[in-house]
Short mmCIF file of C-alpha atoms in Angstrom, two decimals:
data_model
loop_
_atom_site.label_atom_id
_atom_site.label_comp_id
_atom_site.label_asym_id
_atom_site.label_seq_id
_atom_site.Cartn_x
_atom_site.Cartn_y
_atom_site.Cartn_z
CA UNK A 44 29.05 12.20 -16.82
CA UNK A 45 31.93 10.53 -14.39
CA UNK A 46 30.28 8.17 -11.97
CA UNK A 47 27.08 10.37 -10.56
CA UNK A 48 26.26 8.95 -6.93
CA UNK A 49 23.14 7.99 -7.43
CA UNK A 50 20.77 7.15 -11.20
CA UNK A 51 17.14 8.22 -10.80
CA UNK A 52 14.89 6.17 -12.84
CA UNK A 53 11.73 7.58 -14.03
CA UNK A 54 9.17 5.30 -15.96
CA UNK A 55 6.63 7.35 -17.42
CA UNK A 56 3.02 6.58 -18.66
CA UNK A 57 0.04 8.91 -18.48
CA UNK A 58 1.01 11.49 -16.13
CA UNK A 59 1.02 14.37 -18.54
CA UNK A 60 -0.88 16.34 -15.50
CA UNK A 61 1.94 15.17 -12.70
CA UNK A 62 5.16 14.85 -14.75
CA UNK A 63 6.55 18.57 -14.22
CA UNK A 64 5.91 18.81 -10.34
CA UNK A 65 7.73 15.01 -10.80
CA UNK A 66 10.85 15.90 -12.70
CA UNK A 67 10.93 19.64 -11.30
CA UNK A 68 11.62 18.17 -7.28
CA UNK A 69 14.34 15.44 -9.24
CA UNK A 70 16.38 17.93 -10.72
CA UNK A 71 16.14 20.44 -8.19
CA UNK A 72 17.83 17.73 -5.67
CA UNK A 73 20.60 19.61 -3.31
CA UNK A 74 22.60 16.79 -4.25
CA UNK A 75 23.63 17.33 -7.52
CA UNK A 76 25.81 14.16 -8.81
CA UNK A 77 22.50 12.81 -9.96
CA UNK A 78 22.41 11.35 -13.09
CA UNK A 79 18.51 11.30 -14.71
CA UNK A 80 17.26 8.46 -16.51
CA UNK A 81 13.27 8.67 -18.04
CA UNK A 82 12.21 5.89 -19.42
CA UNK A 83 8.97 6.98 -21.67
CA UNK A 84 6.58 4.41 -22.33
CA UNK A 85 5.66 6.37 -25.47
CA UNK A 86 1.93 6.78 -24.91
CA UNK A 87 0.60 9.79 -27.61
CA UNK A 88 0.08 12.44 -24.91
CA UNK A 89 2.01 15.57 -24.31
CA UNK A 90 4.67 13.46 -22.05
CA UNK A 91 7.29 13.25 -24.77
CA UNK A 92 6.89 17.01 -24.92
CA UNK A 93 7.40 17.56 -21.34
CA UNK A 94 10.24 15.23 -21.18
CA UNK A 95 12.10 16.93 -24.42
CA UNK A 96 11.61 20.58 -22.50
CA UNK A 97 13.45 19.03 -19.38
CA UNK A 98 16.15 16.95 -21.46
CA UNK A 99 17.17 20.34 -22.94
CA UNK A 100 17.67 22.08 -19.40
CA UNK A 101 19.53 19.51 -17.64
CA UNK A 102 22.44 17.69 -18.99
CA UNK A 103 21.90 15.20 -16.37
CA UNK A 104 18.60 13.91 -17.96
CA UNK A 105 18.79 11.08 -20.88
CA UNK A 106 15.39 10.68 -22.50
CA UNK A 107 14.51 6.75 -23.45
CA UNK A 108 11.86 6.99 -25.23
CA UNK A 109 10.13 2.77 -25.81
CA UNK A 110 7.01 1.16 -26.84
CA UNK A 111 4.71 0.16 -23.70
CA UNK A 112 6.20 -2.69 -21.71
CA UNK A 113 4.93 -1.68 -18.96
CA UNK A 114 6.48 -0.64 -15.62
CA UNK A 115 9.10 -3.69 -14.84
CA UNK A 116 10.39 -2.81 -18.17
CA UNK A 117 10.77 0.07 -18.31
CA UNK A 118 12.42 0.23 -14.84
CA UNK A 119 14.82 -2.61 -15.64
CA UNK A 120 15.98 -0.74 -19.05
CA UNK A 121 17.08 2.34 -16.51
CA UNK A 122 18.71 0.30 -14.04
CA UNK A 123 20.91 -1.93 -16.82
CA UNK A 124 21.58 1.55 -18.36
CA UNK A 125 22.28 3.38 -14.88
CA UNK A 126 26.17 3.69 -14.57
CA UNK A 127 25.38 5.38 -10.62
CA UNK A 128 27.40 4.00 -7.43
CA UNK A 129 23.12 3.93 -6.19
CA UNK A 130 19.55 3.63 -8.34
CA UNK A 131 16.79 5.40 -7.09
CA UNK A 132 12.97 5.18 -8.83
CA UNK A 133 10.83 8.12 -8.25
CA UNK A 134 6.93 7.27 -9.77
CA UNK A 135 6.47 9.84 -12.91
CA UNK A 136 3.07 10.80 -10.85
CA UNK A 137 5.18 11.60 -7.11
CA UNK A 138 6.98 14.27 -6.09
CA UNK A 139 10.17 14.57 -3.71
CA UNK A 140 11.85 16.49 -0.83
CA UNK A 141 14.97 18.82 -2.30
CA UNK A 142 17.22 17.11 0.19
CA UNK A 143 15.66 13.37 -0.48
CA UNK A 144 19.01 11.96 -2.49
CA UNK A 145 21.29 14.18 -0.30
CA UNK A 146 19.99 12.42 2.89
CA UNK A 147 19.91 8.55 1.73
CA UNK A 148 23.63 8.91 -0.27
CA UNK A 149 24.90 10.36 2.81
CA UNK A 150 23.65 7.55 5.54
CA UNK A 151 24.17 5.44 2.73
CA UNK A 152 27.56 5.71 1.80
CA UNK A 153 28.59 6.67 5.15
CA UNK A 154 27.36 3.03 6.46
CA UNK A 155 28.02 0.93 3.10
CA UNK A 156 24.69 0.55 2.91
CA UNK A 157 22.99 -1.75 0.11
CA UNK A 158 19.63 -0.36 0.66
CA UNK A 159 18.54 2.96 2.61
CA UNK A 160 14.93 3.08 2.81
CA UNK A 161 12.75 5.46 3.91
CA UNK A 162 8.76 6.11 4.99
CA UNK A 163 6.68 8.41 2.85
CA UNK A 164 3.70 10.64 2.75
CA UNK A 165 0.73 10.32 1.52
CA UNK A 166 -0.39 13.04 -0.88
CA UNK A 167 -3.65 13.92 -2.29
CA UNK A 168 -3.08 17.71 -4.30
CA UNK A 169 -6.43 19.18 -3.03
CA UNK A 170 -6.74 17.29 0.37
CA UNK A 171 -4.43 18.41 2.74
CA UNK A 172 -5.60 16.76 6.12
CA UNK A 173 -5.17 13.69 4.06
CA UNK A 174 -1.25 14.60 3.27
CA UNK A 175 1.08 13.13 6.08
CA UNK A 176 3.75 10.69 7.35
CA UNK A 177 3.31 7.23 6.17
CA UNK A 178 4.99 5.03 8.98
CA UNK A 179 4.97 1.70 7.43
CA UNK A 180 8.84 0.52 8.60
CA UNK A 181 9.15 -1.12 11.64
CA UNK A 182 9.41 0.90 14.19
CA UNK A 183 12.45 -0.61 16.06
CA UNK A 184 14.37 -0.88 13.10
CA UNK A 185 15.08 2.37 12.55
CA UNK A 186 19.25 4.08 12.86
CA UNK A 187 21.15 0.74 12.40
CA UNK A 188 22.42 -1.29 9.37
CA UNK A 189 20.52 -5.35 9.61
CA UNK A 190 19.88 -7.89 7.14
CA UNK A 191 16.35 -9.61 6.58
CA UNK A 192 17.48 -13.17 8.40
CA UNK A 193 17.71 -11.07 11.25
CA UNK A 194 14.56 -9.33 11.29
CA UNK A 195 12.04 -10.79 8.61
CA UNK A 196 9.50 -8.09 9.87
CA UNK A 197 10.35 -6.31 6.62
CA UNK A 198 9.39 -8.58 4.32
CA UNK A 199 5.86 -7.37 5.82
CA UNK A 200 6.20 -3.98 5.06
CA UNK A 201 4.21 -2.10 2.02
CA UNK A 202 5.78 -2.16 -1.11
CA UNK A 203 7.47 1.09 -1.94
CA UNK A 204 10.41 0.47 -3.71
CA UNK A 205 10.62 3.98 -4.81
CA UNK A 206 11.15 5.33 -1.38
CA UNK A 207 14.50 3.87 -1.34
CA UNK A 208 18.01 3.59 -3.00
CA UNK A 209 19.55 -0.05 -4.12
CA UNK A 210 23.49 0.03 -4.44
CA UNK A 211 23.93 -0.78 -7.92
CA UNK A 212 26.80 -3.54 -7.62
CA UNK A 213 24.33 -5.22 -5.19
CA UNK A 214 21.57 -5.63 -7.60
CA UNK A 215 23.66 -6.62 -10.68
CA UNK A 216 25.38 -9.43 -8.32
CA UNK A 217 22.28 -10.64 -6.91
CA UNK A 218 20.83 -10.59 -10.39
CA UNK A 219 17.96 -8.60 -9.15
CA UNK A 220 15.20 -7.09 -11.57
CA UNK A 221 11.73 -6.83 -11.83
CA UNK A 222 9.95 -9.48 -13.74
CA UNK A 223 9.73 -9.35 -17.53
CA UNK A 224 6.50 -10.34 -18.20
CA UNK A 225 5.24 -7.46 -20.70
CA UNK A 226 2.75 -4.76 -19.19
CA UNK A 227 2.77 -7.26 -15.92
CA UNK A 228 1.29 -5.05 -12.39
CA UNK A 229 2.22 -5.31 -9.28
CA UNK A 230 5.83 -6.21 -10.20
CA UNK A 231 7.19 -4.75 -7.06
CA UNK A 232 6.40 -7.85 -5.24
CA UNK A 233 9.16 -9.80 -6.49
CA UNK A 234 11.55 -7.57 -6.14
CA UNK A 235 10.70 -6.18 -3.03
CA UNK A 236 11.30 -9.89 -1.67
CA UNK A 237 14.25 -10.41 -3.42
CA UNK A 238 15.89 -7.12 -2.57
CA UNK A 239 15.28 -8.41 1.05
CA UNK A 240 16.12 -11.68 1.04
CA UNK A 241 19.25 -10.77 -0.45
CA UNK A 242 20.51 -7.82 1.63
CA UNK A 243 22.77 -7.84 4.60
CA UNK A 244 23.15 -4.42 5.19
CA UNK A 245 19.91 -2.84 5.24
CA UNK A 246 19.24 0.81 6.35
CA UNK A 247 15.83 2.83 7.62
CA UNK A 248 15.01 6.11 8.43
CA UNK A 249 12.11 6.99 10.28
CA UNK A 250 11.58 10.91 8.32
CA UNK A 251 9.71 10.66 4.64
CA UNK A 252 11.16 12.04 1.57
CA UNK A 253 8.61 10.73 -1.12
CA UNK A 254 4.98 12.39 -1.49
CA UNK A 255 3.01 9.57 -3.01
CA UNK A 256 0.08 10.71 -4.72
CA UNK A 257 -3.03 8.65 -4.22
CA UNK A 258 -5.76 10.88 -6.18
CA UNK A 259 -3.92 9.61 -9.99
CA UNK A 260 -6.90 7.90 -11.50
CA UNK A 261 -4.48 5.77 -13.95
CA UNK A 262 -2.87 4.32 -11.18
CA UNK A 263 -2.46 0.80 -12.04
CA UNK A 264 -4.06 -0.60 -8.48
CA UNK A 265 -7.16 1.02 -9.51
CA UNK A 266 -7.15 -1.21 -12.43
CA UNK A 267 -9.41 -3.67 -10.99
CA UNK A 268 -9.38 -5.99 -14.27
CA UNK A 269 -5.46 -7.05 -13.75
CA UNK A 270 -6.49 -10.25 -11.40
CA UNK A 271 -3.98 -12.80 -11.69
CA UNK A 272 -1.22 -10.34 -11.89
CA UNK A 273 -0.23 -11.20 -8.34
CA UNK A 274 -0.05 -15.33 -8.76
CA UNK A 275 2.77 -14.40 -11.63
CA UNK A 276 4.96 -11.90 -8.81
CA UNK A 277 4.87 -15.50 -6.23
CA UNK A 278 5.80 -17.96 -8.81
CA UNK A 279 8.99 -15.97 -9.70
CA UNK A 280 9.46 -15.82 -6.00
CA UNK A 281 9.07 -19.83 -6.00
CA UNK A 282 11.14 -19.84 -8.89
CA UNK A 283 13.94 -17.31 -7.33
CA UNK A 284 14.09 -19.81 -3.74
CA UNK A 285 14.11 -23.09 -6.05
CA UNK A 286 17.05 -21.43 -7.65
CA UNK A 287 18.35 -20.40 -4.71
CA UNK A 288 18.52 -23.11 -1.84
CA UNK A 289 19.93 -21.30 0.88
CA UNK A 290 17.46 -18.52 0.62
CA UNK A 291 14.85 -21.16 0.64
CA UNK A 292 15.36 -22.48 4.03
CA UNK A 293 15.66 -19.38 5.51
CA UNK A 294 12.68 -17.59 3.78
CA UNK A 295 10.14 -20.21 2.85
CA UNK A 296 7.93 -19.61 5.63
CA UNK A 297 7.61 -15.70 4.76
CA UNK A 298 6.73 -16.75 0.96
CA UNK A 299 3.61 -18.53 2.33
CA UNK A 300 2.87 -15.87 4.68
CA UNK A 301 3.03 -12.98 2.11
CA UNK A 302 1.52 -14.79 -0.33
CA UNK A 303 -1.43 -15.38 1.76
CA UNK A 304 -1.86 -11.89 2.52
CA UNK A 305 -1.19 -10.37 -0.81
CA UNK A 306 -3.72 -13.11 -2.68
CA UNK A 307 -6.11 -11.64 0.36
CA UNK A 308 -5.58 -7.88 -0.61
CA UNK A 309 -6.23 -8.89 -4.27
CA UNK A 310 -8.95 -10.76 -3.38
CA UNK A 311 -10.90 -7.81 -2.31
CA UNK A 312 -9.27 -5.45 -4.76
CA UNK A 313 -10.52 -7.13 -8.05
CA UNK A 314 -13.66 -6.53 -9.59
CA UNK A 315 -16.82 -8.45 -8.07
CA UNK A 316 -16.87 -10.66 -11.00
CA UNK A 317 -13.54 -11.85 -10.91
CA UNK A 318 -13.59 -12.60 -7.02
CA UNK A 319 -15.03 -16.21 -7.34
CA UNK A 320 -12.38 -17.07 -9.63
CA UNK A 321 -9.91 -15.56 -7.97
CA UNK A 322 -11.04 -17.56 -4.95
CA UNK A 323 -10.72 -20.73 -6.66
CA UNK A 324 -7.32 -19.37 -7.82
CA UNK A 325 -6.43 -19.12 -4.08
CA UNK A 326 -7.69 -22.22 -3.23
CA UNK A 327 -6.00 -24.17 -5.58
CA UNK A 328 -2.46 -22.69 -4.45
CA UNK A 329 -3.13 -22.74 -1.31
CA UNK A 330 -3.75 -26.75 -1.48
CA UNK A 331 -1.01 -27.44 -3.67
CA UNK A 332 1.28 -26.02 -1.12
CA UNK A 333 0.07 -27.72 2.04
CA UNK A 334 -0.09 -30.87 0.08
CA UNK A 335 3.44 -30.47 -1.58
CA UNK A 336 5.36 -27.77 0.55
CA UNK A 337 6.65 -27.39 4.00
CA UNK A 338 4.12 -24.93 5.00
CA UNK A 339 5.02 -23.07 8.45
CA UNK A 340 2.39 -21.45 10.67
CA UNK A 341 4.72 -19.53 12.58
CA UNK A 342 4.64 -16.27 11.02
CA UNK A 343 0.24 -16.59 10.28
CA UNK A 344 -2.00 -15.51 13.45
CA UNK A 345 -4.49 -18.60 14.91
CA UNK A 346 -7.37 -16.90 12.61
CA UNK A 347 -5.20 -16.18 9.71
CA UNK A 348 -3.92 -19.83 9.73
CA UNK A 349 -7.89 -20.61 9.79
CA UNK A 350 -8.63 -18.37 7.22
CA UNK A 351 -6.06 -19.84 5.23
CA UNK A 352 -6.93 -23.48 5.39
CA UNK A 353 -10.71 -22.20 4.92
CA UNK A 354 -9.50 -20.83 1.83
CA UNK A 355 -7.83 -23.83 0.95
CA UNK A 356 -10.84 -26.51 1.18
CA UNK A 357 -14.02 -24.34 0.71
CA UNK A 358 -12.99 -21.47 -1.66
CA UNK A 359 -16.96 -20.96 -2.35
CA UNK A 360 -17.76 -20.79 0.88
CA UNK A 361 -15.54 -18.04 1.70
CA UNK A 362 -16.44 -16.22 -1.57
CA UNK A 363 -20.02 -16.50 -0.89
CA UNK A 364 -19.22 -15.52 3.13
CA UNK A 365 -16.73 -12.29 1.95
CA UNK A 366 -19.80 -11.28 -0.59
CA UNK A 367 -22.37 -11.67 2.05
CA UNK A 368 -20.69 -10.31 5.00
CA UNK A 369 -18.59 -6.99 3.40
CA UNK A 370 -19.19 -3.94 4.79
CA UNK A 371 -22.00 -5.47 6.76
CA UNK B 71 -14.01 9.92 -3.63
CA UNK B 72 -16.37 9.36 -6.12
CA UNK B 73 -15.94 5.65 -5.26
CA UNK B 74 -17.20 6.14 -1.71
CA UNK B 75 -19.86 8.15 -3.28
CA UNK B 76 -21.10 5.90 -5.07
CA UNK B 77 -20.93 3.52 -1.83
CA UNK B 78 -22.84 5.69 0.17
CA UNK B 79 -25.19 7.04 -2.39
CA UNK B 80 -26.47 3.12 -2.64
CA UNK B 81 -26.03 2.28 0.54
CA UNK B 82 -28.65 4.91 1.80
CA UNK B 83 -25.63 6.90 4.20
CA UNK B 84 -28.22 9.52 4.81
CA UNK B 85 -30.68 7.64 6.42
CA UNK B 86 -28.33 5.00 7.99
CA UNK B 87 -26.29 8.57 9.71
CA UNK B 88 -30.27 10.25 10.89
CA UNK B 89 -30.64 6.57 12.14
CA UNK B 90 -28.17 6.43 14.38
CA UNK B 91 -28.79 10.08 15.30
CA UNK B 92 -32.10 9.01 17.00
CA UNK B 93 -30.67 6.09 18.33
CA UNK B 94 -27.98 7.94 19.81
CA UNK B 95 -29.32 11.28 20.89
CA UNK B 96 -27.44 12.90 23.37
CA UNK B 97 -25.06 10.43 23.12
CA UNK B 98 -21.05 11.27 23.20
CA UNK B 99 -19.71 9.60 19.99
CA UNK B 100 -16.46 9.46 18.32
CA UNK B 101 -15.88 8.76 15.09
CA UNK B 102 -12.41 6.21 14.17
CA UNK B 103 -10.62 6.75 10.98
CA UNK B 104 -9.70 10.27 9.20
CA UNK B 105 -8.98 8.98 5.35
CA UNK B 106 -10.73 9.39 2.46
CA UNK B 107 -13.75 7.66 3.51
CA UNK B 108 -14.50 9.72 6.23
CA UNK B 109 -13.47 13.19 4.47
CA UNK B 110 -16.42 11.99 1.87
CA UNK B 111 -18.71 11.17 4.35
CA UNK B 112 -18.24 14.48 6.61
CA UNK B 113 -18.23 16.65 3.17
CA UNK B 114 -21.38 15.04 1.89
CA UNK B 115 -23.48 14.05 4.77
CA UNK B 116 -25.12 16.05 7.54
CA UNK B 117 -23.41 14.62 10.73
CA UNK B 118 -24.78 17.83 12.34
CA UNK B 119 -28.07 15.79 14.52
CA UNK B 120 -25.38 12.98 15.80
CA UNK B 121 -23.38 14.66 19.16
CA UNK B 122 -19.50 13.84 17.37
CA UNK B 123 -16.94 14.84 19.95
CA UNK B 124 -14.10 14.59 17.23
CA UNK B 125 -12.55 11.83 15.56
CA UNK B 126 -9.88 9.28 15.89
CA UNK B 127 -6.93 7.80 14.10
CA UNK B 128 -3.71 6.02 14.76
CA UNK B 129 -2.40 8.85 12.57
CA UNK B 130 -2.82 11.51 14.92
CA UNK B 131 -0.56 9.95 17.58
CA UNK B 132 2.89 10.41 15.16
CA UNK B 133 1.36 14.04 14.40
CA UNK B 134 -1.84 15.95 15.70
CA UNK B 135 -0.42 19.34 15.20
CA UNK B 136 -3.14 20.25 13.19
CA UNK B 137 -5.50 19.85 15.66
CA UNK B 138 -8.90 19.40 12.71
CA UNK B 139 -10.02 16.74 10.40
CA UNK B 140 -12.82 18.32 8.11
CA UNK B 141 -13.90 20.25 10.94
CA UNK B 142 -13.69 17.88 13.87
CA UNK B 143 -11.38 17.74 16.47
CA UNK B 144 -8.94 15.15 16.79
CA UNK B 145 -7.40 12.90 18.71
CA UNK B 146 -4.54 10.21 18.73
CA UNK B 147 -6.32 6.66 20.07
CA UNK B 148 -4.54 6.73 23.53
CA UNK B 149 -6.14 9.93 24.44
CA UNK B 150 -9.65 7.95 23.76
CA UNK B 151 -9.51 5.72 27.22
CA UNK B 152 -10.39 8.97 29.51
CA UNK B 153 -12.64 10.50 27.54
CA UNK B 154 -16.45 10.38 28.67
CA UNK B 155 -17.38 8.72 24.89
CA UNK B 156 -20.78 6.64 24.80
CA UNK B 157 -19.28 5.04 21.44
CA UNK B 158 -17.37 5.15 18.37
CA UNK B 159 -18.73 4.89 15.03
CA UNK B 160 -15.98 3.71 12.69
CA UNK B 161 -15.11 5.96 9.56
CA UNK B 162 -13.66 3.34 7.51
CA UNK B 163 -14.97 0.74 4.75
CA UNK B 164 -13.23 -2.61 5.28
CA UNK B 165 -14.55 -2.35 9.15
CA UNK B 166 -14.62 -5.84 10.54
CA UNK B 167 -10.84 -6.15 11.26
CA UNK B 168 -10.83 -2.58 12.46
CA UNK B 169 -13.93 -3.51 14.91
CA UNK B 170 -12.10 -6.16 16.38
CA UNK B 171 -9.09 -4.36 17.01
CA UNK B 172 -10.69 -1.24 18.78
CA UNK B 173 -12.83 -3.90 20.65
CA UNK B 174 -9.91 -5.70 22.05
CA UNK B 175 -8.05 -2.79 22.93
CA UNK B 176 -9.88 1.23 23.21
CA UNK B 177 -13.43 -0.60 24.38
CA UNK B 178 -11.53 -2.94 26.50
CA UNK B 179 -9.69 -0.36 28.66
CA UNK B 180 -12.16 2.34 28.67
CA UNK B 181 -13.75 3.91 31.70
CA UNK B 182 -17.14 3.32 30.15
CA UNK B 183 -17.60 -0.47 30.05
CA UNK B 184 -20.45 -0.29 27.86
CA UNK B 185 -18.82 1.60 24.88
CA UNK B 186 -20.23 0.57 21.75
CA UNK B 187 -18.29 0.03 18.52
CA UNK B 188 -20.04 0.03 15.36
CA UNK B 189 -19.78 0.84 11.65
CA UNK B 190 -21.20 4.57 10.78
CA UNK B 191 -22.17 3.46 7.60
CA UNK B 192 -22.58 -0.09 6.54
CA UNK B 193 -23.99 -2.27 3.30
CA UNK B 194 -27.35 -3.96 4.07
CA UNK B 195 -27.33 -7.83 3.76
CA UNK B 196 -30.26 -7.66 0.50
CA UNK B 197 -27.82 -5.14 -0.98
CA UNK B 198 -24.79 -7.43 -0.90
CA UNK B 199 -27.49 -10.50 -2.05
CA UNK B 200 -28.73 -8.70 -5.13
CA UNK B 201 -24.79 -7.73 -5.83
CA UNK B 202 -24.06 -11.22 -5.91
CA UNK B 203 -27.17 -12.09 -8.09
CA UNK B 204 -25.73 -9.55 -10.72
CA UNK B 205 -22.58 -10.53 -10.85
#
């Protein structure tokens, strides 16, 4: 295939019941210089059959078929493969518009873009009401190329990396991947914030492209046993500013910030025997970097920068206060 | 959905929702946050002795073409301040942050000074003790 504008990377892992409706809106894409990369994770389901139909139909589709390393992976194997001017990663268990790929090539080529990303909707197959726009980019962002120094509001976003495309040349000379830690969750953290604090000429449009199914019961944030997950995503953040000085001064203070509020999420996501520990887990980071680091308040609230010094020196208390208080 | 299912099933909904019914009767309420929570409240609760008027969400101010949530009207939060509403009953689990925000802004404009804000459904304080004692 000569240069195809954009490489679609498709991990897949359980999603035997999703993966036509997937690959089905991917190949059906008005734009058509598309070139089709599935990574399978080579679970025994009926997957590799699926994927073997679609490899036979469409030229464009190359079938890479691994041993479970989980998503970072498997994602990372598609983009060091991809040979597209732009990578795009659509979730095996999503489906997309026909005109998603034309639409972000075509703002992003016109612009130079090294990201285009877009909003999404939320999709549950029998629950309609529950299916709509997603508007989780800042709102007066949208229409015009920026870089994260000049608006660090998207570092605050939701992670979606798969409602956008990544110039490939920008990612190889940024070095940017997701981490390698074997079967590893939430490895969209790191990137996310290095994709960010890297780019200069980011791009968002206000219209969604992506439905992003929310009723897949082997999605892995239902998995409420992966706790410390999360701590692994921030120190290869720490690690990427230590490496990178620059980026350190300008994006040290959002580190703290996010790491406050994703430790928070997780907090309450984990099971109810894992939260104390996972307190202490806070706590313990949380000291170690007022003690050590340049902590900045400017980006917390007043009561998130109480919170977060609560957290800091009386991680029981606040377990014992979040288990007492919930939904009460 | 069977998640909240299970929430409500031990957190007595029923008899929290004919509660408030009493407590509220003939009272204007509207209910604040159309996701998954409140789709498996509505679809497995009788909401039919509390007066709802519709229900809420920041959702419906980007798009309220379809006019119904499970049945209920709806209605984007702006359009809440001039509506004769004796209080909203929030549709959501993790309610304490929502709370605060519709307290500080929808209850602090309204026309009704007295608007309460309050959880539909919530955990009692044993429940969450005994929770901790098996952990």
């Amino acid at each position: 295939m000569n240069d195809p504008k954009i490489s679609v990377i498709i991990p897949v892992y359980k999603v035997e019941k999703y993966l036509r409706q997937c690959l089905n809106s991917v190949i059906n894409q008005t734009l058509e210089s598309l070139e089709i990369i599935i990574i399978d994770e080579g679970e025994q389901d009926i997957c590799r059959e699926i994927i073997d139909e679609f490899e036979a139909l469409d030229v464009r589709i190359r079938a890479i078929h691994e041993g479970n390393g989980g998503y970072g992976l498997s994602v990372n194997r598609g983009i060091d493969l991809a040979t597209g001017q732009y990578i795009a990663i659509v979730e095996s268990d999503d489906w997309i518009e026909n005109d998603t790929f034309e639409k972000l090539y075509e703002i992003a080529s016109k612009k130079d873009a090294e990201v285009v990303k877009a909003n999404f909707h939320n999709y549950y197959e029998n629950e309609p009401c529950l299916c709509y726009l997603r508007e989780i980019l800042p709102v007066n962002s949208y229409g015009k190329l920026f870089s994260a120094e000049d608006n660090k509001s998207i570092f605050f976003t939701m992670n979606s990396v798969w409602s956008a495309i990544y110039k490939k040349e920008f990612l190889d000379k940024n070095n940017i991947r997701f981490s390698k830690i074997p079967k590893a969750s939430f490895v969209d953290v790191s990137f996310t914030f290095k994709v960010w604090a890297c780019s200069k000429k980011v791009y968002l449009l206000k219209d969604g492209f992506v439905h992003y199914r929310l009723d897949n019961e082997n999605a892995s944030v239902k998995n409420s046993g992966q706790v410390f997950c999360v701590c692994d995503e921030y120190k290869e953040i720490e690690k990427f500013l230590e490496q990178n000085s620059e980026k350190k001064e300008l994006f040290e203070d959002v580190l703290f910030k996010l790491k406050y509020s994703d430790y928070l999420w997780n907090f309450k996501r984990v099971a109810n025997k894992y939260k104390k520990e996972f307190a202490k887990q806070m706590a313990f980071e949380f000291k170690n970097d007022l003690k050590n680091k340049n902590v900045n308040k400017t980006l917390f609230t007043e009561a998130q920068w109480r919170e977060y010094n609560f957290i800091a020196n009386h991680p029981n208390i606040f377990w014992l206060k979040y288990q007492l208080t919930k939904n009460f | 959905m069977d998640d909240f299912l299970d929430f409500f099933n031990s957190s007595k909904a029923q008899r929290q929702i004919d509660k408030l019914a009493k407590k509220y009767k003939g009272k204007k309420i509207m209910l604040y946050g159309a996701g998954l929570y409140a789709l498996t409240l509505i679809k497995n609760h009788d909401l039919s002795k509390l007066n709802v008027l519709g229900i809420a969400d920041k959702r419906f101010a980007t798009d309220n073409s379809e006019g119904v949530f499970a049945g209920l009207k709806t209605f984007a939060p702006d359009e809440l301040f001039e509506l004769d509403l004796d209080a909203i009953f929030l549709s959501v689990q993790e309610f304490n942050l929502l709370k605060d925000i519709i307290v500080n802004t929808i209850a602090k404009k309204h026309k009704n000074k007295n608007i309460k804000v309050l959880p539909i459904i919530k955990k009692s304080f044993w429940h969450n003790i005994i929770e901790i004692i098996e952990d």
